Amino acid sequence: MKVKDAMHKGVDWVSPDTPVTEIAKLMRAHDIGCIPIGEDDQLIGMVTDRDIVCKGLAGNGFDASRAKARDVMTEGIHCCREDDDLAKAVHHMETLKVRRLPVINKSKRMVGMISLGDISQFAPSDLMSGYVKSVAAHH
């Protein structure tokens, strides 16, 4: 099975100047836990719900009404390709200890997102079991 057969399609990204409050509202409205961040037509990072809490709310002097994506985002981005085998993407996620990855096409355009939930519906149980153990392990 290919990543494109399991991923969520049509994912959008926001700029690093997007207010954190707007990102949180997008997460709530779409029932998702991360928003990719892009600038100059390329992905540069990711904001997760955990980033907002740990880098933002738990930080000293954090002002949610003024905070931007760049203040809490995790810089750098790891992706997989839509034509990758699902097992390859799962192993990549396992190595990185992440629960989701942006999916790009041959033109390096983001076309979707693959998440733990997506994989749980399609991956064989032995592949899924190893992945969950790795990602869920305390780091």
PDB file of C-alpha atoms in Angstrom:
ATOM      1  CA  MET A   1       0.000   0.000   0.000  1.00  0.00           C
ATOM      2  CA  LYS A   2       1.151   3.531  -0.779  1.00  0.00           C
ATOM      3  CA  VAL A   3       1.059   6.548   1.526  1.00  0.00           C
ATOM      4  CA  LYS A   4      -1.410   8.294  -0.820  1.00  0.00           C
ATOM      5  CA  ASP A   5      -3.928   5.514  -0.119  1.00  0.00           C
ATOM      6  CA  ALA A   6      -3.923   6.160   3.648  1.00  0.00           C
ATOM      7  CA  MET A   7      -3.202   9.880   4.066  1.00  0.00           C
ATOM      8  CA  HIS A   8      -5.535  12.787   4.725  1.00  0.00           C
ATOM      9  CA  LYS A   9      -5.652  14.845   1.541  1.00  0.00           C
ATOM     10  CA  GLY A  10      -5.859  18.602   1.118  1.00  0.00           C
ATOM     11  CA  VAL A  11      -3.884  19.788   4.121  1.00  0.00           C
ATOM     12  CA  ASP A  12      -3.061  23.499   4.253  1.00  0.00           C
ATOM     13  CA  TRP A  13      -0.248  25.331   5.957  1.00  0.00           C
ATOM     14  CA  VAL A  14      -0.027  28.760   7.558  1.00  0.00           C
ATOM     15  CA  SER A  15       2.704  31.388   7.734  1.00  0.00           C
ATOM     16  CA  PRO A  16       5.082  31.765  10.682  1.00  0.00           C
ATOM     17  CA  ASP A  17       3.353  35.076  11.462  1.00  0.00           C
ATOM     18  CA  THR A  18      -0.023  33.415  12.074  1.00  0.00           C
ATOM     19  CA  PRO A  19      -1.266  34.069  15.626  1.00  0.00           C
ATOM     20  CA  VAL A  20      -1.113  31.050  17.920  1.00  0.00           C
ATOM     21  CA  THR A  21      -4.751  31.655  18.861  1.00  0.00           C
ATOM     22  CA  GLU A  22      -5.741  31.249  15.198  1.00  0.00           C
ATOM     23  CA  ILE A  23      -3.712  28.033  14.953  1.00  0.00           C
ATOM     24  CA  ALA A  24      -5.451  26.654  18.042  1.00  0.00           C
ATOM     25  CA  LYS A  25      -8.845  27.494  16.533  1.00  0.00           C
ATOM     26  CA  LEU A  26      -7.885  25.725  13.284  1.00  0.00           C
ATOM     27  CA  MET A  27      -6.835  22.659  15.273  1.00  0.00           C
ATOM     28  CA  ARG A  28     -10.139  22.648  17.133  1.00  0.00           C
ATOM     29  CA  ALA A  29     -12.240  23.227  14.003  1.00  0.00           C
ATOM     30  CA  HIS A  30     -10.529  20.446  12.049  1.00  0.00           C
ATOM     31  CA  ASP A  31      -9.960  18.099  15.030  1.00  0.00           C
ATOM     32  CA  ILE A  32      -6.215  17.914  14.346  1.00  0.00           C
ATOM     33  CA  GLY A  33      -3.104  18.170  16.483  1.00  0.00           C
ATOM     34  CA  CYS A  34      -0.679  19.953  14.182  1.00  0.00           C
ATOM     35  CA  ILE A  35      -0.444  22.668  11.563  1.00  0.00           C
ATOM     36  CA  PRO A  36       2.435  22.836   9.061  1.00  0.00           C
ATOM     37  CA  ILE A  37       4.199  26.201   8.792  1.00  0.00           C
ATOM     38  CA  GLY A  38       5.352  27.523   5.419  1.00  0.00           C
ATOM     39  CA  GLU A  39       7.188  30.520   4.098  1.00  0.00           C
ATOM     40  CA  ASP A  40       8.338  31.471   0.593  1.00  0.00           C
ATOM     41  CA  ASP A  41       6.463  28.497  -0.857  1.00  0.00           C
ATOM     42  CA  GLN A  42       8.182  25.866   1.266  1.00  0.00           C
ATOM     43  CA  LEU A  43       7.522  24.121   4.557  1.00  0.00           C
ATOM     44  CA  ILE A  44       9.756  25.331   7.375  1.00  0.00           C
ATOM     45  CA  GLY A  45       8.269  23.787  10.504  1.00  0.00           C
ATOM     46  CA  MET A  46       5.292  22.462  12.385  1.00  0.00           C
ATOM     47  CA  VAL A  47       3.171  23.655  15.299  1.00  0.00           C
ATOM     48  CA  THR A  48       1.630  20.902  17.380  1.00  0.00           C
ATOM     49  CA  ASP A  49      -0.809  21.177  20.235  1.00  0.00           C
ATOM     50  CA  ARG A  50       2.070  20.081  22.461  1.00  0.00           C
ATOM     51  CA  ASP A  51       4.251  22.933  21.127  1.00  0.00           C
ATOM     52  CA  ILE A  52       1.567  25.441  22.078  1.00  0.00           C
ATOM     53  CA  VAL A  53       1.398  24.071  25.608  1.00  0.00           C
ATOM     54  CA  CYS A  54       5.059  23.293  26.330  1.00  0.00           C
ATOM     55  CA  LYS A  55       6.825  26.076  24.422  1.00  0.00           C
ATOM     56  CA  GLY A  56       4.047  28.605  24.880  1.00  0.00           C
ATOM     57  CA  LEU A  57       1.702  28.337  27.816  1.00  0.00           C
ATOM     58  CA  ALA A  58       4.250  26.711  30.135  1.00  0.00           C
ATOM     59  CA  GLY A  59       6.907  29.286  29.252  1.00  0.00           C
ATOM     60  CA  ASN A  60       7.627  32.371  31.282  1.00  0.00           C
ATOM     61  CA  GLY A  61       6.211  35.592  29.907  1.00  0.00           C
ATOM     62  CA  PHE A  62       4.151  33.924  27.188  1.00  0.00           C
ATOM     63  CA  ASP A  63       1.354  36.163  25.910  1.00  0.00           C
ATOM     64  CA  ALA A  64      -1.081  34.058  23.886  1.00  0.00           C
ATOM     65  CA  SER A  65      -2.750  37.154  22.462  1.00  0.00           C
ATOM     66  CA  ARG A  66       0.538  38.267  20.854  1.00  0.00           C
ATOM     67  CA  ALA A  67       2.305  34.962  20.131  1.00  0.00           C
ATOM     68  CA  LYS A  68       2.919  33.859  16.564  1.00  0.00           C
ATOM     69  CA  ALA A  69       3.559  30.443  15.056  1.00  0.00           C
ATOM     70  CA  ARG A  70       7.287  31.164  14.864  1.00  0.00           C
ATOM     71  CA  ASP A  71       7.363  31.572  18.676  1.00  0.00           C
ATOM     72  CA  VAL A  72       6.292  27.987  19.342  1.00  0.00           C
ATOM     73  CA  MET A  73       6.932  26.005  16.146  1.00  0.00           C
ATOM     74  CA  THR A  74       9.334  23.129  15.818  1.00  0.00           C
ATOM     75  CA  GLU A  75      11.716  24.147  13.066  1.00  0.00           C
ATOM     76  CA  GLY A  76      12.710  21.852  10.260  1.00  0.00           C
ATOM     77  CA  ILE A  77      10.390  19.462   8.573  1.00  0.00           C
ATOM     78  CA  HIS A  78      10.434  15.776   7.828  1.00  0.00           C
ATOM     79  CA  CYS A  79       8.194  14.507   5.046  1.00  0.00           C
ATOM     80  CA  CYS A  80       7.392  11.405   3.107  1.00  0.00           C
ATOM     81  CA  ARG A  81       6.325  11.087  -0.507  1.00  0.00           C
ATOM     82  CA  GLU A  82       2.833  10.112  -1.587  1.00  0.00           C
ATOM     83  CA  ASP A  83       4.265   7.231  -3.645  1.00  0.00           C
ATOM     84  CA  ASP A  84       6.290   5.792  -0.737  1.00  0.00           C
ATOM     85  CA  ASP A  85       5.263   2.411   0.555  1.00  0.00           C
ATOM     86  CA  LEU A  86       3.257   2.802   3.754  1.00  0.00           C
ATOM     87  CA  ALA A  87       5.790   0.597   5.572  1.00  0.00           C
ATOM     88  CA  LYS A  88       8.617   2.969   4.590  1.00  0.00           C
ATOM     89  CA  ALA A  89       6.692   5.954   5.968  1.00  0.00           C
ATOM     90  CA  VAL A  90       5.902   4.069   9.170  1.00  0.00           C
ATOM     91  CA  HIS A  91       9.578   3.198   9.676  1.00  0.00           C
ATOM     92  CA  HIS A  92      10.514   6.849   9.047  1.00  0.00           C
ATOM     93  CA  MET A  93       7.973   7.987  11.647  1.00  0.00           C
ATOM     94  CA  GLU A  94       9.212   5.314  14.033  1.00  0.00           C
ATOM     95  CA  THR A  95      12.818   6.491  13.664  1.00  0.00           C
ATOM     96  CA  LEU A  96      11.822  10.114  14.228  1.00  0.00           C
ATOM     97  CA  LYS A  97       9.389   9.189  17.035  1.00  0.00           C
ATOM     98  CA  VAL A  98       6.642  11.310  15.489  1.00  0.00           C
ATOM     99  CA  ARG A  99       2.918  10.701  15.179  1.00  0.00           C
ATOM    100  CA  ARG A 100       2.399  12.503  11.856  1.00  0.00           C
ATOM    101  CA  LEU A 101       4.250  13.510   8.708  1.00  0.00           C
ATOM    102  CA  PRO A 102       3.438  15.889   5.869  1.00  0.00           C
ATOM    103  CA  VAL A 103       3.161  14.129   2.519  1.00  0.00           C
ATOM    104  CA  ILE A 104       4.662  15.680  -0.611  1.00  0.00           C
ATOM    105  CA  ASN A 105       4.356  14.845  -4.301  1.00  0.00           C
ATOM    106  CA  LYS A 106       7.096  14.635  -6.940  1.00  0.00           C
ATOM    107  CA  SER A 107       7.036  18.438  -7.289  1.00  0.00           C
ATOM    108  CA  LYS A 108       7.708  18.745  -3.535  1.00  0.00           C
ATOM    109  CA  ARG A 109       4.245  20.207  -2.935  1.00  0.00           C
ATOM    110  CA  MET A 110       2.422  19.189   0.230  1.00  0.00           C
ATOM    111  CA  VAL A 111      -0.583  17.090  -0.763  1.00  0.00           C
ATOM    112  CA  GLY A 112      -1.602  15.600   2.572  1.00  0.00           C
ATOM    113  CA  MET A 113      -0.703  14.396   6.036  1.00  0.00           C
ATOM    114  CA  ILE A 114      -0.221  10.848   7.305  1.00  0.00           C
ATOM    115  CA  SER A 115      -0.914  10.242  10.992  1.00  0.00           C
ATOM    116  CA  LEU A 116      -0.911   7.464  13.535  1.00  0.00           C
ATOM    117  CA  GLY A 117      -4.689   7.273  13.170  1.00  0.00           C
ATOM    118  CA  ASP A 118      -4.464   6.885   9.384  1.00  0.00           C
ATOM    119  CA  ILE A 119      -1.856   4.178   9.703  1.00  0.00           C
ATOM    120  CA  SER A 120      -3.852   2.283  12.317  1.00  0.00           C
ATOM    121  CA  GLN A 121      -6.599   1.746   9.732  1.00  0.00           C
ATOM    122  CA  PHE A 122      -4.340   0.369   7.001  1.00  0.00           C
ATOM    123  CA  ALA A 123      -1.036  -1.010   8.307  1.00  0.00           C
ATOM    124  CA  PRO A 124      -0.607  -4.692   9.152  1.00  0.00           C
ATOM    125  CA  SER A 125      -0.792  -5.317  12.896  1.00  0.00           C
ATOM    126  CA  ASP A 126       2.871  -6.353  13.230  1.00  0.00           C
ATOM    127  CA  LEU A 127       4.050  -3.119  11.589  1.00  0.00           C
ATOM    128  CA  MET A 128       1.641  -1.073  13.678  1.00  0.00           C
ATOM    129  CA  SER A 129       2.660  -2.769  16.920  1.00  0.00           C
ATOM    130  CA  GLY A 130       6.357  -1.936  16.516  1.00  0.00           C
ATOM    131  CA  TYR A 131       5.574   1.628  15.523  1.00  0.00           C
ATOM    132  CA  VAL A 132       3.282   2.294  18.473  1.00  0.00           C
ATOM    133  CA  LYS A 133       5.822   0.870  20.922  1.00  0.00           C
ATOM    134  CA  SER A 134       8.563   3.085  19.502  1.00  0.00           C
ATOM    135  CA  VAL A 135       6.577   6.309  19.296  1.00  0.00           C
ATOM    136  CA  ALA A 136       4.772   5.860  22.586  1.00  0.00           C
ATOM    137  CA  ALA A 137       7.983   5.082  24.502  1.00  0.00           C
ATOM    138  CA  HIS A 138       8.958   7.770  26.960  1.00  0.00           C
ATOM    139  CA  HIS A 139      11.737   9.956  25.581  1.00  0.00           C
TER     140      HIS A 139
END
